[in-house]
Short mmCIF file of C-alpha atoms and ligand atoms in Angstrom, two decimals:
data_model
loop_
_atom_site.label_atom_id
_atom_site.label_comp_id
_atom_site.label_asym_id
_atom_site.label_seq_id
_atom_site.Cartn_x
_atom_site.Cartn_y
_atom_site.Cartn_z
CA UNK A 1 31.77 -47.48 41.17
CA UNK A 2 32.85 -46.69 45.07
CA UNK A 3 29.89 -45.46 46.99
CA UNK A 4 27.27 -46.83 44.49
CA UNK A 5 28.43 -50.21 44.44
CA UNK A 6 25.29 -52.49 46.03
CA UNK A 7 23.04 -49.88 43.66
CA UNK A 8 21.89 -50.82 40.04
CA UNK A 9 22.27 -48.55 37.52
CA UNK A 10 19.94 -47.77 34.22
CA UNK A 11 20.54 -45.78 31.11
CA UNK A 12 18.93 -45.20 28.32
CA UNK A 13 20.09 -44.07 25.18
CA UNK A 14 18.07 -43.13 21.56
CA UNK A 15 19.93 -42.84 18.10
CA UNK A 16 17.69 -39.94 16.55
CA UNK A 17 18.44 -40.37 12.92
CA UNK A 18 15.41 -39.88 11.08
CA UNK A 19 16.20 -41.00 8.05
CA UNK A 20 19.85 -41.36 8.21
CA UNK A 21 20.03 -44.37 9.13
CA UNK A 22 19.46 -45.51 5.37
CA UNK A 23 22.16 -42.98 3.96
CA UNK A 24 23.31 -46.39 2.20
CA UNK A 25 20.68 -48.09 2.08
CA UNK A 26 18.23 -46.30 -0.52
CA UNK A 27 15.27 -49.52 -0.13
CA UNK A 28 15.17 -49.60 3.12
CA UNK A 29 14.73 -46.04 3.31
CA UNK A 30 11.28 -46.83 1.22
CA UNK A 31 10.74 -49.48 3.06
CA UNK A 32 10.19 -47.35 6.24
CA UNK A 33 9.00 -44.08 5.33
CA UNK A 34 6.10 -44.43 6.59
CA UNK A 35 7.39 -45.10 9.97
CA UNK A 36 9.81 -42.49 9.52
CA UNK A 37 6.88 -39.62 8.76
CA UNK A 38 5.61 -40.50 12.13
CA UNK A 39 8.46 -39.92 14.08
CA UNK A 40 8.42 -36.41 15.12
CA UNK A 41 4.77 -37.36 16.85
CA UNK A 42 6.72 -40.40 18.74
CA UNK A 43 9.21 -38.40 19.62
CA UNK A 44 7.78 -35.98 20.93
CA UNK A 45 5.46 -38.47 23.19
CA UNK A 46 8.37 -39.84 24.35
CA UNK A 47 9.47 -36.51 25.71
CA UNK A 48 6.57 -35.79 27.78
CA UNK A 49 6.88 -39.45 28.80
CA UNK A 50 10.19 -38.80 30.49
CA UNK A 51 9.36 -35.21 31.59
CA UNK A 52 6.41 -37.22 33.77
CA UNK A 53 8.54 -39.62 34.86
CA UNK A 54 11.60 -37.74 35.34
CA UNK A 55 13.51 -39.69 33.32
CA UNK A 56 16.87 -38.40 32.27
CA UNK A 57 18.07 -39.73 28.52
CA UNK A 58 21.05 -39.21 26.05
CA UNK A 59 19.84 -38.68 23.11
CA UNK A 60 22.27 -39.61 20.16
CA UNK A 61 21.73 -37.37 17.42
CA UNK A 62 22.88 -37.89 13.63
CA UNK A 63 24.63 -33.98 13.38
CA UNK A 64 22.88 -33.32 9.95
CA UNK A 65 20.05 -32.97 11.81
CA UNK A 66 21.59 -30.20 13.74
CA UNK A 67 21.16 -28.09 10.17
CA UNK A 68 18.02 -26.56 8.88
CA UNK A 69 19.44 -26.73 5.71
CA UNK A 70 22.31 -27.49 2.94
CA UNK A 71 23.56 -26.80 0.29
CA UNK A 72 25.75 -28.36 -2.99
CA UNK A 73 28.56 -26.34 -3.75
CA UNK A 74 30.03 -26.68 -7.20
CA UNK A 75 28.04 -29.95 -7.29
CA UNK A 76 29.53 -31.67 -4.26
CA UNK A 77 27.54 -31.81 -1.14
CA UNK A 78 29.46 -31.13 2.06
CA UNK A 79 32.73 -30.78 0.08
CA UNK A 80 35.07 -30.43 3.07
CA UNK A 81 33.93 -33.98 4.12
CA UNK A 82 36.49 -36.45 3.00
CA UNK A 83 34.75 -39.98 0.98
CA UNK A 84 35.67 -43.22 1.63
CA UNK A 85 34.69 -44.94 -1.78
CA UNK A 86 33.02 -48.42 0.27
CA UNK A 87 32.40 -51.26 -1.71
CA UNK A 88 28.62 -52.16 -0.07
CA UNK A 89 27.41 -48.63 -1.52
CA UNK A 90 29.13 -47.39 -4.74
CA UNK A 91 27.50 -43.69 -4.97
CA UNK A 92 28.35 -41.01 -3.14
CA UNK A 93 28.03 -41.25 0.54
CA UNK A 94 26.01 -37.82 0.21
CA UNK A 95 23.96 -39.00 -2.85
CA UNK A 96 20.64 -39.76 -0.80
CA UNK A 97 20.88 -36.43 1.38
CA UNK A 98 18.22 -33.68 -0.52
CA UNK A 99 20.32 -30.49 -0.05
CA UNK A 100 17.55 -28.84 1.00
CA UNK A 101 16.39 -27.35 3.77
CA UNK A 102 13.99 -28.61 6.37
CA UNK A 103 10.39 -27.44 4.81
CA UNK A 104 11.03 -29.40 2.10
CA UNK A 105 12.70 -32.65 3.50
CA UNK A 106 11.85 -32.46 7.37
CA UNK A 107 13.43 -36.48 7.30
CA UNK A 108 16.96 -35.21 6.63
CA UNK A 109 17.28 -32.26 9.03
CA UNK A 110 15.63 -31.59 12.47
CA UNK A 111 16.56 -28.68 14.51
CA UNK A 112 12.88 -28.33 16.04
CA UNK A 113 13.46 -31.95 17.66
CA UNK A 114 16.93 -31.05 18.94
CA UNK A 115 15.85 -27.70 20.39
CA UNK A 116 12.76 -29.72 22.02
CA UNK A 117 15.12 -32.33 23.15
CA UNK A 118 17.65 -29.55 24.87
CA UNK A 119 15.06 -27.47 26.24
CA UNK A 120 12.81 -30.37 27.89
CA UNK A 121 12.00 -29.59 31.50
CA UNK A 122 13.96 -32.56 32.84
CA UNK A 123 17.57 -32.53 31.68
CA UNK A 124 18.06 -34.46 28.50
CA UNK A 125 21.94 -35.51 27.02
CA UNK A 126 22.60 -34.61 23.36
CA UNK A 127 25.23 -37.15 22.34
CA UNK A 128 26.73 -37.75 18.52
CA UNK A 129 25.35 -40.53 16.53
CA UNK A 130 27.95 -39.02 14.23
CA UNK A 131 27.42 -36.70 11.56
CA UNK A 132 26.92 -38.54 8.45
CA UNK A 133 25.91 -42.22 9.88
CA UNK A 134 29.51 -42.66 9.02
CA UNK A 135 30.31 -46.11 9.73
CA UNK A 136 32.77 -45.95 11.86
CA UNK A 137 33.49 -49.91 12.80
CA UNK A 138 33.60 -50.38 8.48
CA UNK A 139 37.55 -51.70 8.16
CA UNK A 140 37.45 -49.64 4.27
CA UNK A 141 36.28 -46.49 6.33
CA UNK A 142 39.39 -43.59 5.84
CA UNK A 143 40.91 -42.19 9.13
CA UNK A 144 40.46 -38.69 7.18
CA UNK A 145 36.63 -39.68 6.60
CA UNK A 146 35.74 -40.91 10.35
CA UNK A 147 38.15 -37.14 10.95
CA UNK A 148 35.38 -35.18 8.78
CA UNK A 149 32.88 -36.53 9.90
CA UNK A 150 33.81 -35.28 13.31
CA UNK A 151 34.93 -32.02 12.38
CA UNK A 152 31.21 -31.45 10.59
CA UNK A 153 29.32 -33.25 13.65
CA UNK A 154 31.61 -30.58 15.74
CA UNK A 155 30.41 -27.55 13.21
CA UNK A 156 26.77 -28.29 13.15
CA UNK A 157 26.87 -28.32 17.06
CA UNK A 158 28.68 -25.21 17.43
CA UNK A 159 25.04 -23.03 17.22
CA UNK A 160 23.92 -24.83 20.57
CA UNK A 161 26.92 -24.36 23.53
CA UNK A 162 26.34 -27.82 24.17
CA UNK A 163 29.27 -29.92 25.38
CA UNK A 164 28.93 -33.32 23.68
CA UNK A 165 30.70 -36.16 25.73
CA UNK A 166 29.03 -38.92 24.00
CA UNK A 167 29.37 -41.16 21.28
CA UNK A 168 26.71 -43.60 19.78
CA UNK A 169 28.46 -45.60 17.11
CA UNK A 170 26.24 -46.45 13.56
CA UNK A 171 24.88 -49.80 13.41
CA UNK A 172 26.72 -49.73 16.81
CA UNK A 173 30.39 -50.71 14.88
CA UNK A 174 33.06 -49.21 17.06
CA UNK A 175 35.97 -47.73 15.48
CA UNK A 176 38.47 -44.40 15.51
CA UNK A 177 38.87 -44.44 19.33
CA UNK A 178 41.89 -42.14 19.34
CA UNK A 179 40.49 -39.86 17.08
CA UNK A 180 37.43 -39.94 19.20
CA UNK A 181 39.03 -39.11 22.68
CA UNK A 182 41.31 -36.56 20.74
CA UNK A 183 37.23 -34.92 20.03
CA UNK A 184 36.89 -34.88 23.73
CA UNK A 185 34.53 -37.54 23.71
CA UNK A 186 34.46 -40.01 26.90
CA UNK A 187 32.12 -42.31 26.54
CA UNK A 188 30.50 -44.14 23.79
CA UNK A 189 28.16 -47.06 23.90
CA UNK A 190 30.04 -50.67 22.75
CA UNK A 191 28.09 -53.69 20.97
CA UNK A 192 25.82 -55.63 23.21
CA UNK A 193 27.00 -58.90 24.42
CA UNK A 194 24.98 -62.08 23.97
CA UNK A 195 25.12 -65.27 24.62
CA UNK A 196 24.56 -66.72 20.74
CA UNK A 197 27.49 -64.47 19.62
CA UNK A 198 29.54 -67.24 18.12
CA UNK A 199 27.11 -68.86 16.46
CA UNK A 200 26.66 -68.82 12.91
CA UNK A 201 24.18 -67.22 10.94
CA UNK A 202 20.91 -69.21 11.03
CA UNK A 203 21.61 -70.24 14.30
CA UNK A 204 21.76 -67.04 15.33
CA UNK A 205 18.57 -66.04 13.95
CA UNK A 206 16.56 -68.70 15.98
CA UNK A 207 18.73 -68.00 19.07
CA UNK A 208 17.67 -64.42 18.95
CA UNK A 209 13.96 -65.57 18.28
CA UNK A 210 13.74 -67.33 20.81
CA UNK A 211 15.79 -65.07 23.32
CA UNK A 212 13.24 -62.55 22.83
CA UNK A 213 10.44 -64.75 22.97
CA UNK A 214 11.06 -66.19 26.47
CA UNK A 215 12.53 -62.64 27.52
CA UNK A 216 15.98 -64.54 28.09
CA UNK A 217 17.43 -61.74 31.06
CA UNK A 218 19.54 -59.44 29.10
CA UNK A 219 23.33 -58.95 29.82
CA UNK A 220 23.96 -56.22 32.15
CA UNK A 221 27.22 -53.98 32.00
CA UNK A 222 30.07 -53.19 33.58
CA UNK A 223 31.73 -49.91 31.42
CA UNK A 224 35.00 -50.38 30.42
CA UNK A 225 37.67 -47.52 30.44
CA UNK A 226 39.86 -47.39 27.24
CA UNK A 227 42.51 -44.95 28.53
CA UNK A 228 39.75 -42.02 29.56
CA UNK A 229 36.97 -43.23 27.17
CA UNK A 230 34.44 -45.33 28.63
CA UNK A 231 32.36 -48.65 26.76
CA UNK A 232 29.41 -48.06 28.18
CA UNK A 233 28.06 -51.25 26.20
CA UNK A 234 24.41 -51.96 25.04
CA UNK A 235 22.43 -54.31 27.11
CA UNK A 236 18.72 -54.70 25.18
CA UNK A 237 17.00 -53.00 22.16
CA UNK A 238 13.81 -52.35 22.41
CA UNK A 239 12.89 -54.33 19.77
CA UNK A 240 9.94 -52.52 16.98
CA UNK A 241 7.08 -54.56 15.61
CA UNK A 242 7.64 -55.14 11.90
CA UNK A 243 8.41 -57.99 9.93
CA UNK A 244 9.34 -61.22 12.28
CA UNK A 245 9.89 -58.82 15.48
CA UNK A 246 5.67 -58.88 15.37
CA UNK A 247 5.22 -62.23 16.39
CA UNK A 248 7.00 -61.35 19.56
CA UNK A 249 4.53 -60.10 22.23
CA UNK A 250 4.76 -56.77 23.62
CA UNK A 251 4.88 -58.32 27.05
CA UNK A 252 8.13 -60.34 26.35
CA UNK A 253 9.90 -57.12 25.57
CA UNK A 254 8.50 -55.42 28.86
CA UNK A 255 9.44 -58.59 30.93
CA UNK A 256 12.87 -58.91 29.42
CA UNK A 257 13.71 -55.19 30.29
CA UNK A 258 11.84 -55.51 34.26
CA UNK A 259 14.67 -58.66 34.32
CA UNK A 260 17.70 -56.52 32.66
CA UNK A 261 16.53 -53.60 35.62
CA UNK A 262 16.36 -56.58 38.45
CA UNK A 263 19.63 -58.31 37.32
CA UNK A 264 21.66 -54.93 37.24
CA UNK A 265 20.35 -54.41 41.09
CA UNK A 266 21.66 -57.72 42.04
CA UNK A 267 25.29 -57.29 40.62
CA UNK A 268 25.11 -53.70 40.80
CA UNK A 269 25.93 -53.23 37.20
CA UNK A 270 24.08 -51.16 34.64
CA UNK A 271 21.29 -52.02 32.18
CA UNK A 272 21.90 -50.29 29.21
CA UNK A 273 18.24 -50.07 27.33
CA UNK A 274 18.44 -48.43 24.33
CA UNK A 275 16.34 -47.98 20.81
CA UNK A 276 15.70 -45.34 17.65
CA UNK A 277 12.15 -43.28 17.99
CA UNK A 278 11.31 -44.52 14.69
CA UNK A 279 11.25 -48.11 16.30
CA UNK A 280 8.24 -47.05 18.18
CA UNK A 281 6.65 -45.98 15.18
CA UNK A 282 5.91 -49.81 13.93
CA UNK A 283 2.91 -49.96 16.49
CA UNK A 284 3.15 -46.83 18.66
CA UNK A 285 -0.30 -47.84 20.81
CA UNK A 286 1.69 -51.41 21.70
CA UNK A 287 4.97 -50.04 21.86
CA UNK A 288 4.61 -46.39 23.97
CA UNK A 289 2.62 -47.97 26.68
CA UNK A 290 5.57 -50.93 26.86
CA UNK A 291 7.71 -48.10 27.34
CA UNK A 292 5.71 -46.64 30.14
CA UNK A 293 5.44 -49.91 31.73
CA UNK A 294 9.15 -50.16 31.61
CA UNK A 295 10.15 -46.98 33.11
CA UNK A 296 7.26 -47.11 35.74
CA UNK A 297 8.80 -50.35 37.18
CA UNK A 298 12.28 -48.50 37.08
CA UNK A 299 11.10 -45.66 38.69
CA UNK A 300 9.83 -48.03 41.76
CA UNK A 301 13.01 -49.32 41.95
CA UNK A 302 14.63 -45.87 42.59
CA UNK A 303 12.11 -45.02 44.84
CA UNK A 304 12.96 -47.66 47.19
CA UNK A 305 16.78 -46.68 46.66
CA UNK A 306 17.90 -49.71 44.58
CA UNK A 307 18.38 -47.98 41.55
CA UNK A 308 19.59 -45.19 39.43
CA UNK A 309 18.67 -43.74 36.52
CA UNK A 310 21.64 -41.82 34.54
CA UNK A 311 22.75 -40.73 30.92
CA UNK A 312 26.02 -42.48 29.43
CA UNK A 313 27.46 -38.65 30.23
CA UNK A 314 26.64 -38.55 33.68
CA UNK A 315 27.37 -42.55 34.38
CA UNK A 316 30.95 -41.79 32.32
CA UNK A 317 31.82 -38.72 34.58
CA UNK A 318 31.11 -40.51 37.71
CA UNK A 319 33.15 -43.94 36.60
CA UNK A 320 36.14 -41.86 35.23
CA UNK A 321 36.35 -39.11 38.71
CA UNK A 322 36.60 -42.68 40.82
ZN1 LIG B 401 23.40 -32.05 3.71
ZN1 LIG B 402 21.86 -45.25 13.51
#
């Protein structure tokens, strides 16, 4: 990263789905509504969070949101979006979206949150977290579905002059690179790496337990460039506070990222620290001050020159100019 090289780098990135992230999955989608009804308030504290702090974001965005409303056309929602019939989710990739408008079903559309987000006072990225939640690493997905899905993500973004450069894969499964660079995206963040990935499943499950428990350091990053689009690849969630994730203390969380920020200064790599709004909404008195806690020790560490803060847009242009 020429110049930058003895300098560690942080960025953060949020996949603002409201509820989109359960287009398939119609319990969970009960399951967190209530977290989900609170996340316009968590957003929007985590906006004036990094407009104190001047924190610069990217901000992944499910397109639908980009709508204030939908509507069926001879019965089919979105018809010029091409199905892939998966075999996890029989109905109709559209069935759970309202086809309403934003009064009625603020969880499925949320242009007041992306006009907040693009006219904060301290620069803010809009990215794609697709248009659909498309699963895009799913091997029965369609090349002429991931295409759509693009197209419509491209269409919904059309209203806001924004040049969108990056891409925040669902459930972080990469897929459709090609058709993805041939959108003009260069940058999209890759799967974290870990060191229980070959384990099997229980395993796993403890390994991550305990990883998070004792605030294991997390992997930091070096991007990789796939012929003019950049892995930027997840380094730590910011793990909410429901079900299991509750019996691991806040301060294991904020120690784990203070390590991620320390280790990427030492190799002068990049922590990549990344989350969904909704996450915070589990236990937003634990989890917003974590957050604060996080970003004030980061923003010591730029002060004193040893680190910098960047969205996956800005970090991609830089790597790619090089
Ligand atoms: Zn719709
Ligand atoms: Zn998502």
């Amino acid at each position: 990263m020429g110049d930058n090289m003895s300098k560690g780098t942080m960025v953060i990135s949020l996949d603002t789905e409201l509820a989109w992230g359960t287009i398939d999955k119609p319990d969970s989608y009960q399951n967190n509504l209530e977290d989900y009804k609170k996340t316009r308030e968590i957003i929007d504290k985590i906006l004036v969070l990094f407009i104190e702090k001047n924190i610069s974001a990217t901000w992944a965005f499910v397109g639908h949101l980009l709508l204030e409303s939908c509507k069926e056309k001879n019965d089919i929602k979105h018809p010029d979006y091409i199905r892939t019939n998966f075999s996890h989710y029989k109905n109709d990739w559209f069935k759970m979206d309202p086809a309403s408008n934003i009064e009625e079903e603020p969880l499925w559309y949320g242009k007041d949150i992306v006009e907040k987000v693009i006219n904060s006072d301290v620069y803010q990225e809009i990215a794609s977290h697709s248009f659909a939640h498309l699963l895009y690493g799913n091997s029965e997905t369609k090349k002429e579905t991931a295409i759509s899905d693009l197209e419509e993500f491209e269409k919904a973004i059309n209203d806001y002059n924004i040049d969108c450069k990056s891409f925040v894969f669902p459930r972080n499964q990469v897929g459709f690179i090609d058709e993805l660079k041939k959108f003009s995206y260069i940058t999209y963040r890759g799967e974290e790496p870990s060191w229980y990935d070959g384990f099997s499943r229980y395993p796993k499950k403890v390994a991550h337990m305990v990883d998070q428990f004792f605030a294991i350091t997390p992997p930091v990053v070096e991007p990789v460039n796939n012929d003019g689009l950049l892995n930027i690849p997840a380094s730590m969630l910011y793990l909410s506070m429901d079900g299991f994730r509750k019996y691991i203390p806040l301060k294991s969380r904020i120690n784990k990222a203070k390590k991620g920020i320390n280790s990427a200064i030492k190799k002068g790599k990049i922590f990549h620290f990344w989350f969904h709004p909704f996450n915070l909404a589990t236990a937003p008195d634990k989890l917003i001050p974590g957050l604060e806690e996080i970003i004030d020790y980061a923003n010591e560490m730029r002060k004193s020159n040893k680190l910098e803060i960047k969205t996956m847009g800005e970090t991609a242009e830089e790597f790619l100019e090089d």
